[in-house]
Coordinates of C-alpha atoms (C1' of nucleotides) in Angstrom, one line a residue:
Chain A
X1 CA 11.0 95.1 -82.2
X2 CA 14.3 95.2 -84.5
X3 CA 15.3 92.5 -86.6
X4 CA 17.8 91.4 -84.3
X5 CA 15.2 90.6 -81.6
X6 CA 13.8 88.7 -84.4
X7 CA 16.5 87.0 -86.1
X8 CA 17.7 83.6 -84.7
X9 CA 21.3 84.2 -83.2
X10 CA 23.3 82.3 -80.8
X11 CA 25.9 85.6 -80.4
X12 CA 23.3 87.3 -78.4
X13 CA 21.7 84.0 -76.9
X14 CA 20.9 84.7 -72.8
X15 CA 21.3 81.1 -73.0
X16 CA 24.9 80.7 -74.7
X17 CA 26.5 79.7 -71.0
X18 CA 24.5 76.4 -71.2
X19 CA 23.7 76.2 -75.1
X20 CA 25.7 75.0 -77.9
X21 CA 27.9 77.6 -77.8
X22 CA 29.9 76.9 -74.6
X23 CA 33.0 77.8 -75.0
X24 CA 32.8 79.4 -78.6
X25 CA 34.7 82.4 -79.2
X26 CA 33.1 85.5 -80.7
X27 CA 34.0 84.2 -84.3
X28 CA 33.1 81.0 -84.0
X29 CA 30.0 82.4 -82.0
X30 CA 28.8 84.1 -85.4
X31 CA 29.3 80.9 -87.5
X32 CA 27.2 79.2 -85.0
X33 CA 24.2 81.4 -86.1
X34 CA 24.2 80.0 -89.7
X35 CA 23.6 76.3 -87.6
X36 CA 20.3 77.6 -86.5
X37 CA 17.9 77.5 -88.9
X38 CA 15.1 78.8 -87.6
X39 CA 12.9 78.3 -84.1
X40 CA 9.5 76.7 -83.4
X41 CA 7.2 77.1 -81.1
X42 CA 5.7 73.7 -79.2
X43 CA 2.2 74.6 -77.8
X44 CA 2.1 72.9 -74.0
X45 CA 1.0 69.0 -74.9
X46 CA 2.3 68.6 -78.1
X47 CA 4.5 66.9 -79.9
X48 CA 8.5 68.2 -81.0
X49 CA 9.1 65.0 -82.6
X50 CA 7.7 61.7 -82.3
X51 CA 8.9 58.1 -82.2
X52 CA 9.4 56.9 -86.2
X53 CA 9.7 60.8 -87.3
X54 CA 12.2 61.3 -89.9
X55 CA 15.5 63.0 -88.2
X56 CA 16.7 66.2 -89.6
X57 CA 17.7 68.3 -86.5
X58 CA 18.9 68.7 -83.1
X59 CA 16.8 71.0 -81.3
X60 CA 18.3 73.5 -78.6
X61 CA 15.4 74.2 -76.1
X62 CA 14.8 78.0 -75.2
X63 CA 12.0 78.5 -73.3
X64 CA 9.6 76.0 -71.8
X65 CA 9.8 72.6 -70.8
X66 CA 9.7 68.9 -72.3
X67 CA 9.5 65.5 -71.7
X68 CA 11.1 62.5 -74.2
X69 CA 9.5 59.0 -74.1
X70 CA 10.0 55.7 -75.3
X71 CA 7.4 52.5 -75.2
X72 CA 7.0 49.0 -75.4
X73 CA 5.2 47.7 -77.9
X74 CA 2.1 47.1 -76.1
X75 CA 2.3 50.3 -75.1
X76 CA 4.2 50.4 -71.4
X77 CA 5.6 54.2 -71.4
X78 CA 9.3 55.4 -69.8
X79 CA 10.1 58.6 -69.2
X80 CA 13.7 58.7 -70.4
X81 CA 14.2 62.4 -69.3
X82 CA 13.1 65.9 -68.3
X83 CA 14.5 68.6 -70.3
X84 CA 14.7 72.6 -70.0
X85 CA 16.3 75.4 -71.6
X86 CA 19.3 75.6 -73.0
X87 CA 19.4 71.4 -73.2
X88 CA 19.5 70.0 -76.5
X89 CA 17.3 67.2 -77.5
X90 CA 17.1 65.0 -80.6
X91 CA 20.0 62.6 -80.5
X92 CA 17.7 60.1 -80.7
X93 CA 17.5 60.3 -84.5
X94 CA 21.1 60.2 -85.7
X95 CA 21.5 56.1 -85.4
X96 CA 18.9 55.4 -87.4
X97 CA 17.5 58.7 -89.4
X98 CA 14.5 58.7 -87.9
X99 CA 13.6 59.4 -84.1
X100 CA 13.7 57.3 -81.7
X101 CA 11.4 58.5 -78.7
X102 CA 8.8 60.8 -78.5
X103 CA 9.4 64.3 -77.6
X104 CA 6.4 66.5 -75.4
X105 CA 6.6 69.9 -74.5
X106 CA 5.0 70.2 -70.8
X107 CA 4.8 73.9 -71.4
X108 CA 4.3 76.3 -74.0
X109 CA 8.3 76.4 -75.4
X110 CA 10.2 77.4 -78.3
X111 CA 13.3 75.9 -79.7
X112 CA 16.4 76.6 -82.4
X113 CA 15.9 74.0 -85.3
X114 CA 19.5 73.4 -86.1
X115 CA 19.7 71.0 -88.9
X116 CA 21.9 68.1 -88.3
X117 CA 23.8 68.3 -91.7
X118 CA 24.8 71.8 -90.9
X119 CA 26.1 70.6 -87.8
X120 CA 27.9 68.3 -89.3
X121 CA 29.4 70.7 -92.0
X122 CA 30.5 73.1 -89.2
X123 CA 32.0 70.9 -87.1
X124 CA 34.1 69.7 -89.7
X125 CA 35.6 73.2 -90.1
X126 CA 35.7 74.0 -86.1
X127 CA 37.0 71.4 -84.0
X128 CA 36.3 73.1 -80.9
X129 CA 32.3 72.8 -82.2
X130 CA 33.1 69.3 -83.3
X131 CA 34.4 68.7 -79.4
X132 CA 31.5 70.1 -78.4
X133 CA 29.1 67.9 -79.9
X134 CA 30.7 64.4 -78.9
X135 CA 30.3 66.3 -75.8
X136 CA 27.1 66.9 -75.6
X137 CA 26.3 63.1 -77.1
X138 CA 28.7 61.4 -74.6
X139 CA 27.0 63.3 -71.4
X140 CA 23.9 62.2 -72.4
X141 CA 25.4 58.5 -72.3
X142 CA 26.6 59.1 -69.2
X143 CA 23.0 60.6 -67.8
X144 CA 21.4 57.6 -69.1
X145 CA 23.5 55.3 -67.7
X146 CA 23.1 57.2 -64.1
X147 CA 19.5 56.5 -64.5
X148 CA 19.9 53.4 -65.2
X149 CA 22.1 53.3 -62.0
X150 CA 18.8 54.9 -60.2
X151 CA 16.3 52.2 -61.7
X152 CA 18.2 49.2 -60.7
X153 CA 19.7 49.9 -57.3
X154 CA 17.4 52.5 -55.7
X155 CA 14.4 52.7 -53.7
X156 CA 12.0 54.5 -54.0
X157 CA 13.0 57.3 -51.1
X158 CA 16.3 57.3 -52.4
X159 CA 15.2 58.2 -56.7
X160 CA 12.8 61.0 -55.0
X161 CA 15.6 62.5 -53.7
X162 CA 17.6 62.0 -56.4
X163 CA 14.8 63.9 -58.9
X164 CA 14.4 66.9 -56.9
X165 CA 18.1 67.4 -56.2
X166 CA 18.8 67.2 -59.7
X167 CA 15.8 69.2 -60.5
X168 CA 16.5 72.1 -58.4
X169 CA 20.3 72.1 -59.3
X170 CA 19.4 72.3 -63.3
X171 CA 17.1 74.7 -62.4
X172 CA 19.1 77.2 -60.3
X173 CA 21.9 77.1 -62.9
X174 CA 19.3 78.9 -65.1
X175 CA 18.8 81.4 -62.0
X176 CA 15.9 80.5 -60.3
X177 CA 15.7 79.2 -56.5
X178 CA 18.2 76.7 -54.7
X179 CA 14.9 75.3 -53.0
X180 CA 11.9 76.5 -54.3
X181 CA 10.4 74.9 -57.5
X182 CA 7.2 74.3 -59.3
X183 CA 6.8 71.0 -60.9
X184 CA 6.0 71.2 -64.9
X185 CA 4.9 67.4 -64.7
X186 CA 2.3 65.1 -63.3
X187 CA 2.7 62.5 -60.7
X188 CA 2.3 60.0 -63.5
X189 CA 5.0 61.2 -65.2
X190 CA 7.4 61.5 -62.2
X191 CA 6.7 57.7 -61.5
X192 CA 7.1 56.9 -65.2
X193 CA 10.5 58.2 -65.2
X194 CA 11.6 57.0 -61.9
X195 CA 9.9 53.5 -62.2
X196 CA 7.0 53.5 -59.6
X197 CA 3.9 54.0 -59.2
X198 CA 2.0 57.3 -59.1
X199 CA 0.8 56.5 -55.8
X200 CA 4.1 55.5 -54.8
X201 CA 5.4 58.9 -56.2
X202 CA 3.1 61.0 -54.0
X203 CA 3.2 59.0 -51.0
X204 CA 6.8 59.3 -50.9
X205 CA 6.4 63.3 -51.3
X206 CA 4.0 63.2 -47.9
X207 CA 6.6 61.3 -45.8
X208 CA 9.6 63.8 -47.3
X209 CA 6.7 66.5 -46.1
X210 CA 5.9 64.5 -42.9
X211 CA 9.6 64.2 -41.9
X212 CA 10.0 68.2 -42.6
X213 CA 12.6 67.8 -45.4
X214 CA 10.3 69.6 -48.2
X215 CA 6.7 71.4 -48.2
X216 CA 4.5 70.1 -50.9
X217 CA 1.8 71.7 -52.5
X218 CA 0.4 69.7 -55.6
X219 CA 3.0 70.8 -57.9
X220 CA 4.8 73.8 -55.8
X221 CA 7.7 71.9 -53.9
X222 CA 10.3 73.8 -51.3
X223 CA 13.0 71.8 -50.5
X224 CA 13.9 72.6 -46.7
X225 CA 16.4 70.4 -46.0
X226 CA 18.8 69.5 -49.1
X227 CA 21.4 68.1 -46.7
X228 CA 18.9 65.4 -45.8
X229 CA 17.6 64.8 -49.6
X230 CA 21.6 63.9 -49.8
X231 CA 21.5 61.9 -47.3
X232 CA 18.3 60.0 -48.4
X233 CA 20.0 59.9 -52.0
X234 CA 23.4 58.4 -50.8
X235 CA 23.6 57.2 -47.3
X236 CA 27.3 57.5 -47.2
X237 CA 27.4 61.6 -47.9
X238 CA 26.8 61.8 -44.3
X239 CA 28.3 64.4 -42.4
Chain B
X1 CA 53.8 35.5 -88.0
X2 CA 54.0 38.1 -91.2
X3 CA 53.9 41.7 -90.5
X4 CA 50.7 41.7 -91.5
X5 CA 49.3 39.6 -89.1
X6 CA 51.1 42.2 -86.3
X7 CA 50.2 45.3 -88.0
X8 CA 46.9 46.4 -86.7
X9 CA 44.9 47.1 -90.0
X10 CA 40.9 47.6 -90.1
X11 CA 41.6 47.0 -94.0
X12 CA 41.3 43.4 -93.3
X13 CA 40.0 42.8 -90.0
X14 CA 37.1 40.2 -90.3
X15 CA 35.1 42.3 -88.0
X16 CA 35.1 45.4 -90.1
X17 CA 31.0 44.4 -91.1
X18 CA 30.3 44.9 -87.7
X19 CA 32.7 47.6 -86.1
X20 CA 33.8 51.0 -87.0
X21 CA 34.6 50.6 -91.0
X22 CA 31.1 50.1 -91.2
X23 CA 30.2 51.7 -94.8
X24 CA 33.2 52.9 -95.3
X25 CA 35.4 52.3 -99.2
X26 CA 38.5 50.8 -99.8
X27 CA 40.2 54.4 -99.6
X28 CA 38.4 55.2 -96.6
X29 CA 39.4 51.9 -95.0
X30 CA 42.3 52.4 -95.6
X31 CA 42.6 55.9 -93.7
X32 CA 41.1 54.1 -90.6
X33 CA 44.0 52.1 -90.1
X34 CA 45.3 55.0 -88.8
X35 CA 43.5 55.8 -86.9
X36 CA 44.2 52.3 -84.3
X37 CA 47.7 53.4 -82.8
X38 CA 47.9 49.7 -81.3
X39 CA 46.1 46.8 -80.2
X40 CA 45.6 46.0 -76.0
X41 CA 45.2 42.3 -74.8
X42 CA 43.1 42.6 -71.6
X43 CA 43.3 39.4 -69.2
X44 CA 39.4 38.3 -67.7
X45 CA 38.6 40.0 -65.0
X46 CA 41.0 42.6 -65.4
X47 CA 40.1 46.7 -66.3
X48 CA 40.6 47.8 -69.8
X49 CA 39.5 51.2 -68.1
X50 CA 37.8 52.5 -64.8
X51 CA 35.6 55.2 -63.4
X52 CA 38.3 58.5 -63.5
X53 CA 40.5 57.3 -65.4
X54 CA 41.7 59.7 -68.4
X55 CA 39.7 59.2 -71.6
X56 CA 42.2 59.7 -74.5
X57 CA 41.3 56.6 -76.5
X58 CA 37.7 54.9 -77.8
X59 CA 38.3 50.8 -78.2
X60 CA 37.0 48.4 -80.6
X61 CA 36.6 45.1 -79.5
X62 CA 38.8 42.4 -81.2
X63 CA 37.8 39.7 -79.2
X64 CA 36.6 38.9 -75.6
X65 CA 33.7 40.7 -74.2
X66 CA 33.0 42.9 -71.8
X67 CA 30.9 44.3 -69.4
X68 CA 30.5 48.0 -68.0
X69 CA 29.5 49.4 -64.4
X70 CA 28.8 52.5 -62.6
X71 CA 28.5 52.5 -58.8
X72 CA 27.0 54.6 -56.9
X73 CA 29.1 56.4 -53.8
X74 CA 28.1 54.0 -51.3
X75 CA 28.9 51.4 -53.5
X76 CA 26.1 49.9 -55.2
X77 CA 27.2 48.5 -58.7
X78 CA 25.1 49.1 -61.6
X79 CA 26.2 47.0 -64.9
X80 CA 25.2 49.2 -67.9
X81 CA 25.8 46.8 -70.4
X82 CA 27.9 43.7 -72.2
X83 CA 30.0 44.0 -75.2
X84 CA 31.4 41.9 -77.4
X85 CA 33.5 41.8 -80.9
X86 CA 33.0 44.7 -83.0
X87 CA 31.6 46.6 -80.2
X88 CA 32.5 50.0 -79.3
X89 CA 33.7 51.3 -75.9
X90 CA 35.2 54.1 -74.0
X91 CA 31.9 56.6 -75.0
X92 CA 31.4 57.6 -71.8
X93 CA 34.4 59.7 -71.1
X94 CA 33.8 62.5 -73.8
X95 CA 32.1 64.4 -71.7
X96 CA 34.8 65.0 -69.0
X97 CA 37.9 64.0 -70.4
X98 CA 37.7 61.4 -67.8
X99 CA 35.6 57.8 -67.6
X100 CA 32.7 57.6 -66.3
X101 CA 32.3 54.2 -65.8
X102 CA 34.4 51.0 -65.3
X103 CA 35.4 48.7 -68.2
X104 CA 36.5 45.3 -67.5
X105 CA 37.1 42.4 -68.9
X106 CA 35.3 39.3 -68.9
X107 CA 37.2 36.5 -70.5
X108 CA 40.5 37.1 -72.0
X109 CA 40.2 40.0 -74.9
X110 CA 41.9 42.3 -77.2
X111 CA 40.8 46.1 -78.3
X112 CA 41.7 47.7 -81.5
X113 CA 43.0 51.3 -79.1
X114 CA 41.8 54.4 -81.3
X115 CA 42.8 58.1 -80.0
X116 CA 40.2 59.7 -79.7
X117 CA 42.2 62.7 -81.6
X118 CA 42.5 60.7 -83.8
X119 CA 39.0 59.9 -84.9
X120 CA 38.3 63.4 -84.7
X121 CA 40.6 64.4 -86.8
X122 CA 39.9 61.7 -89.7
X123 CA 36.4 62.9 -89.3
X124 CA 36.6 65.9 -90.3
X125 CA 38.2 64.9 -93.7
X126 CA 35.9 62.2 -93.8
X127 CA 32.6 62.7 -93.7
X128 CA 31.4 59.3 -94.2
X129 CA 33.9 58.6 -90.8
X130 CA 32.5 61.3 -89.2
X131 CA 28.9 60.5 -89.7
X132 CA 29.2 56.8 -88.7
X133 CA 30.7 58.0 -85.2
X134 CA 27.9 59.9 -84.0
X135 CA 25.5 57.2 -85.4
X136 CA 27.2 54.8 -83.1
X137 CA 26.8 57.7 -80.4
X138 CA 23.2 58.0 -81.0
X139 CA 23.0 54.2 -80.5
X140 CA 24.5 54.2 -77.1
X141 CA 21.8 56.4 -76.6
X142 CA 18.7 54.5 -78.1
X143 CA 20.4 51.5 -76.4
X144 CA 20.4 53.1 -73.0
X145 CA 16.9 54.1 -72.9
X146 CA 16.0 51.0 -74.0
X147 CA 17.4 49.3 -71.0
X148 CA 15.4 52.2 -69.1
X149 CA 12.0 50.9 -70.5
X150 CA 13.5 47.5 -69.0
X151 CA 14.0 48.7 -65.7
X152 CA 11.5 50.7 -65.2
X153 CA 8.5 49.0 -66.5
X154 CA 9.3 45.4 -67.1
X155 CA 8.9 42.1 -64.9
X156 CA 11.5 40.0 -63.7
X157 CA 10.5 37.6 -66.4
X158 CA 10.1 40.1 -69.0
X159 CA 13.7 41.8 -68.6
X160 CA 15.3 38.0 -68.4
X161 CA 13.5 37.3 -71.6
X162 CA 14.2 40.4 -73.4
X163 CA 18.1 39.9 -72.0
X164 CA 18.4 36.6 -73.6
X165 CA 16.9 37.5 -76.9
X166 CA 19.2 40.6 -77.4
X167 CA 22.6 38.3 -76.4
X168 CA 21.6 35.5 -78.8
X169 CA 20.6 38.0 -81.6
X170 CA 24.1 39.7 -80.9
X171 CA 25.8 36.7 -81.0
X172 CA 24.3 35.3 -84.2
X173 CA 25.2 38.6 -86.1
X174 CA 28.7 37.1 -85.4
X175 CA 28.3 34.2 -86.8
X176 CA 27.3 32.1 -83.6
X177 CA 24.3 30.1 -82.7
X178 CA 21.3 31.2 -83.3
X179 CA 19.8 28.9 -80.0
X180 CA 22.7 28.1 -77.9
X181 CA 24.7 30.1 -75.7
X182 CA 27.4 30.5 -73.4
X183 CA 27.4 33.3 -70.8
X184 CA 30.1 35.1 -70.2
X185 CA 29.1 36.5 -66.8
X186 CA 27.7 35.4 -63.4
X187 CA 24.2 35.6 -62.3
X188 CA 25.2 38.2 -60.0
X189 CA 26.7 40.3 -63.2
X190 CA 23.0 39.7 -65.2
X191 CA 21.1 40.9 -62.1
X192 CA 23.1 44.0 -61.6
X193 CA 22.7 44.4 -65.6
X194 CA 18.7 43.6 -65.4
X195 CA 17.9 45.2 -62.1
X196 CA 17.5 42.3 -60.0
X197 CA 18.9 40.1 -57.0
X198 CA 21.1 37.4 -58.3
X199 CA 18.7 34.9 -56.6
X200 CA 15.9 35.8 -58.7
X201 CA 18.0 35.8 -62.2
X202 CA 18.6 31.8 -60.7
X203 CA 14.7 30.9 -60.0
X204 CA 13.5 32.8 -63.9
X205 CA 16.3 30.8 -65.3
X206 CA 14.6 27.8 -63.1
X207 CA 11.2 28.8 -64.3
X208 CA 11.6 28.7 -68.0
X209 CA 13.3 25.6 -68.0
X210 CA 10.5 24.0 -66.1
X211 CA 8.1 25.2 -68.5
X212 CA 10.8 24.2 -71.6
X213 CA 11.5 27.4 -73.0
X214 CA 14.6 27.1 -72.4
X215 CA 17.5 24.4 -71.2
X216 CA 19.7 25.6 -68.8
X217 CA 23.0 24.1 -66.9
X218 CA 25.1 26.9 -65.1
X219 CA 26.3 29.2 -67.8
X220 CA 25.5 27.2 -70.9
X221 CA 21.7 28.0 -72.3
X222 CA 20.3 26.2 -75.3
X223 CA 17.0 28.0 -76.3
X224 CA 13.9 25.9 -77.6
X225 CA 11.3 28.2 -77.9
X226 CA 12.8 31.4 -79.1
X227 CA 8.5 32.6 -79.5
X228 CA 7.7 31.8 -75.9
X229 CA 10.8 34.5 -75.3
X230 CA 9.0 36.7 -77.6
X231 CA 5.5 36.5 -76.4
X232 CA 6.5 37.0 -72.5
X233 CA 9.5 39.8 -73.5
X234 CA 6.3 41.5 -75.8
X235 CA 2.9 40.2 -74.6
X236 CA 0.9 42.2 -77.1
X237 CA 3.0 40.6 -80.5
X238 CA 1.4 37.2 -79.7
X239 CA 1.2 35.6 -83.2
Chain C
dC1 C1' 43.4 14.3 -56.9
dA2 C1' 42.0 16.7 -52.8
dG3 C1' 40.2 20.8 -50.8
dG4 C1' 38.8 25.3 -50.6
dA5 C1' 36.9 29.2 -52.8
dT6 C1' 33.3 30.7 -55.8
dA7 C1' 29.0 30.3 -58.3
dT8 C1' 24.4 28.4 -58.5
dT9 C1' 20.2 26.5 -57.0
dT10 C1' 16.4 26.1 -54.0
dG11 C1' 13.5 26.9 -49.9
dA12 C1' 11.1 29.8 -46.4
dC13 C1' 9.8 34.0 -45.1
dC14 C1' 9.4 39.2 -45.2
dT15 C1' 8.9 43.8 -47.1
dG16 C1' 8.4 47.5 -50.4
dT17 C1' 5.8 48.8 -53.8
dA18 C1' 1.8 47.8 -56.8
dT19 C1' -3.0 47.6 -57.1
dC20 C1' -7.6 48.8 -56.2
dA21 C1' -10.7 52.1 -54.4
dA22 C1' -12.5 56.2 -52.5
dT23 C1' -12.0 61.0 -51.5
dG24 C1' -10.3 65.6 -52.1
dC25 C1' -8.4 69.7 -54.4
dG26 C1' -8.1 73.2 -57.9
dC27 C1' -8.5 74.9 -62.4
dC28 C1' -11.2 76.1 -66.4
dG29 C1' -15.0 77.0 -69.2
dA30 C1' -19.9 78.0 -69.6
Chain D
dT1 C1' -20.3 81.4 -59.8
dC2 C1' -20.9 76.8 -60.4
dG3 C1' -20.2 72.3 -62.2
dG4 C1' -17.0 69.0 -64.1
dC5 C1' -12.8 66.9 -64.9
dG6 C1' -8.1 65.9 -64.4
dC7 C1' -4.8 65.4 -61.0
dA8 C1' -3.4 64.3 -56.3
dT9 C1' -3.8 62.2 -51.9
dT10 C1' -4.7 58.5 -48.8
dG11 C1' -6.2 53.9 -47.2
dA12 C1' -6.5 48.8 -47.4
dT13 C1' -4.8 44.8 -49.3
dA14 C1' -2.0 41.7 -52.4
dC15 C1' 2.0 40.0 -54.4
dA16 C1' 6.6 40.2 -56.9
dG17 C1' 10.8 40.1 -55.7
dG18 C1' 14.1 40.8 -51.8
dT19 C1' 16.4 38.7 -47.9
dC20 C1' 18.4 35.1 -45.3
dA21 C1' 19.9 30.5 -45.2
dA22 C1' 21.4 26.0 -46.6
dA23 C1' 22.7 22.6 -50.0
dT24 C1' 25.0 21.6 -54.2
dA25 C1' 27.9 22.1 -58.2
dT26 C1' 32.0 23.8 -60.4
dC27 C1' 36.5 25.5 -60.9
dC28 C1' 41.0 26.4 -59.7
dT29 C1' 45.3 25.4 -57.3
dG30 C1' 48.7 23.0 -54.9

DNA sequence: CAGGATATTTGACCTGTATCAATGCGCCGA
DNA sequence: TCGGCGCATTGATACAGGTCAAATATCCTG
């Protein structure tokens, strides 16, 4: 193992098409590295950050899997997202200094701590980094609010199909199938984040099964018909 | 009419407690008047922006307020939120140069316009400037996710409740009533916003006033027991 | 001031999803 | 290899909120 191997860099990143370092040149590629200030490893089930933690850092995911949550006060959980490598997480925390939702790794994972002030200091000195940050803040708005899109307008047929497409897309943009995926979340969860019920969330994946658009298999899903998830998702798209 | 009641100039705007001087010193203040190129008066009902349209500008709200909307491709409208003076808009069209959602007016207002190259480059003199824009970034975010917990976990009673509280608490931040309101938008426009039928917004509105929580008559909403609100938004923080 | 368009309220009925409950599957540790 | 437990599936029933419809109120315009 050489200290490269070992040394956080972002130049030699297998992730640095979907990363922070989008469209970075080479220079501004190495000046990246000094952002990162080291990784961490989140065992499956636990906690990156949790609600009322003080902020510090954004954290770009590498490997593994996570979930971020908000509640109600008595304790009523959402799902506010579903995140996978190469995503960043942690914007939360920068209203108030201290985080905002909870953060769950779903699998064993490891992310880059890149402390916030540093990110701040270098995006002062490279606008193209500075870009990409209000980027990265302004497409989460814009996620959000097509969730929010999803939970007020949508049926329950219609935010399955919405999930999985979505799902699939992210994941084959990291290079794995255009239809086969395995689920790193419960039922439960699912529901949480799409706003029904668990039962709701598996009965709905029997009739997708029944109507031979996907094969289930507890958390093994293979989507067999994408044209009609689209059609499920947005009535008008057809044909 | 003095020049100085033309020129646009944060330096003495009476929102500047509220909007984006936030924090800021005199000599900072000062720098942010540049920052507004000019000032828009937007007629009600009309768009200060919509879905596609190119994003070169954020906008501070002078006066009037505002309500946003994504629609899905077959048409469905989704309101993702209400702004009013000293509020910031235009977020959403970072990402992709282009909005991402629809901006329109709803009574008579005026925007403070601020190029978005603008902003960035101020903030990256000004730390202080540049710090205060992600925060309001970040509380888009927290915002949005809030709204998710409404839609996704809360009771046609509970998101009404919770809608009301947040308005009046917005409202006496600027100086208004603390118990009385006036609503700016139809019940058709609170539905979309709370993820309901228009019909239902009509009967909860009904349903507190029978049970004098509130006093309603059409858009004008006096409430009387701002702790009922509390206690039905928040079962569990029952005295 | 009349008249039509638009917004709101209210009623009756229906449906999608929640709820409650039981069973089944699969993984993990002893 | 065998329990045991968490997760998933499926069924039966209930209900919140949606849908359809009609009456009323308000606002704008000529």
């Amino acid at each position: 193992m050489t200290p490269e191997t070992i040394k956080v860099a972002c130049s030699n990143c297998n992730l640095r098409e979907l990363c922070m370092p989008v469209g970075l040149n080479r220079d501004e590629l190495q000046k990246l590295d000094d952002v990162v200030s080291n990784r961490r490893k989140v065992a499956q089930g636990e906690p990156l950050y949790r609600n009322g933690d003080p902020f510090t850092s954004l954290y770009a995911i590498r490997t593994g899997f996570f979930k971020t949550s908000v509640a109600s006060e008595d304790g009523r959980e959402q799902v506010t997202g579903f995140q996978m490598a190469g995503e960043i997480i942690g914007l939360d925390g920068i209203t108030s200094d201290r985080h905002n939702c909870n953060a769950v790794a779903l699998e064993d994972a490891e992310v880059c701590v890149m402390p916030f002030a540093n990110i701040e200091h270098l995006s002062r000195e490279f606008p193209v980094l500075q870009r990409h940050v209000h980027k990265i803040m302004s497409r989460e708005i814009v996620r959000d609010q097509g969730v929010m899109l999803l939970l007020g307008n949508m049926r329950a047929e219609e935010r399955l199909a919405a999930f999985l497409l979505n799902l699939v897309q992210r994941l084959h943009a990291r290079g794995f199938s255009r239809s086969e995926l395995v689920l790193r979340m419960t039922r439960d969860e699912i529901g949480s984040y799409l706003g029904m019920k668990l039962e709701t969330v598996s009965r709905t994946f029997s009739k997708f099964s029944e109507e031979n658009i996907i094969e289930v298999k507890q958390r093994w899903v293979k989507i067999l018909k994408p044209e009609a998830l689209k059609k499920i998702f947005n009535p008008d798209s057809c044909n």
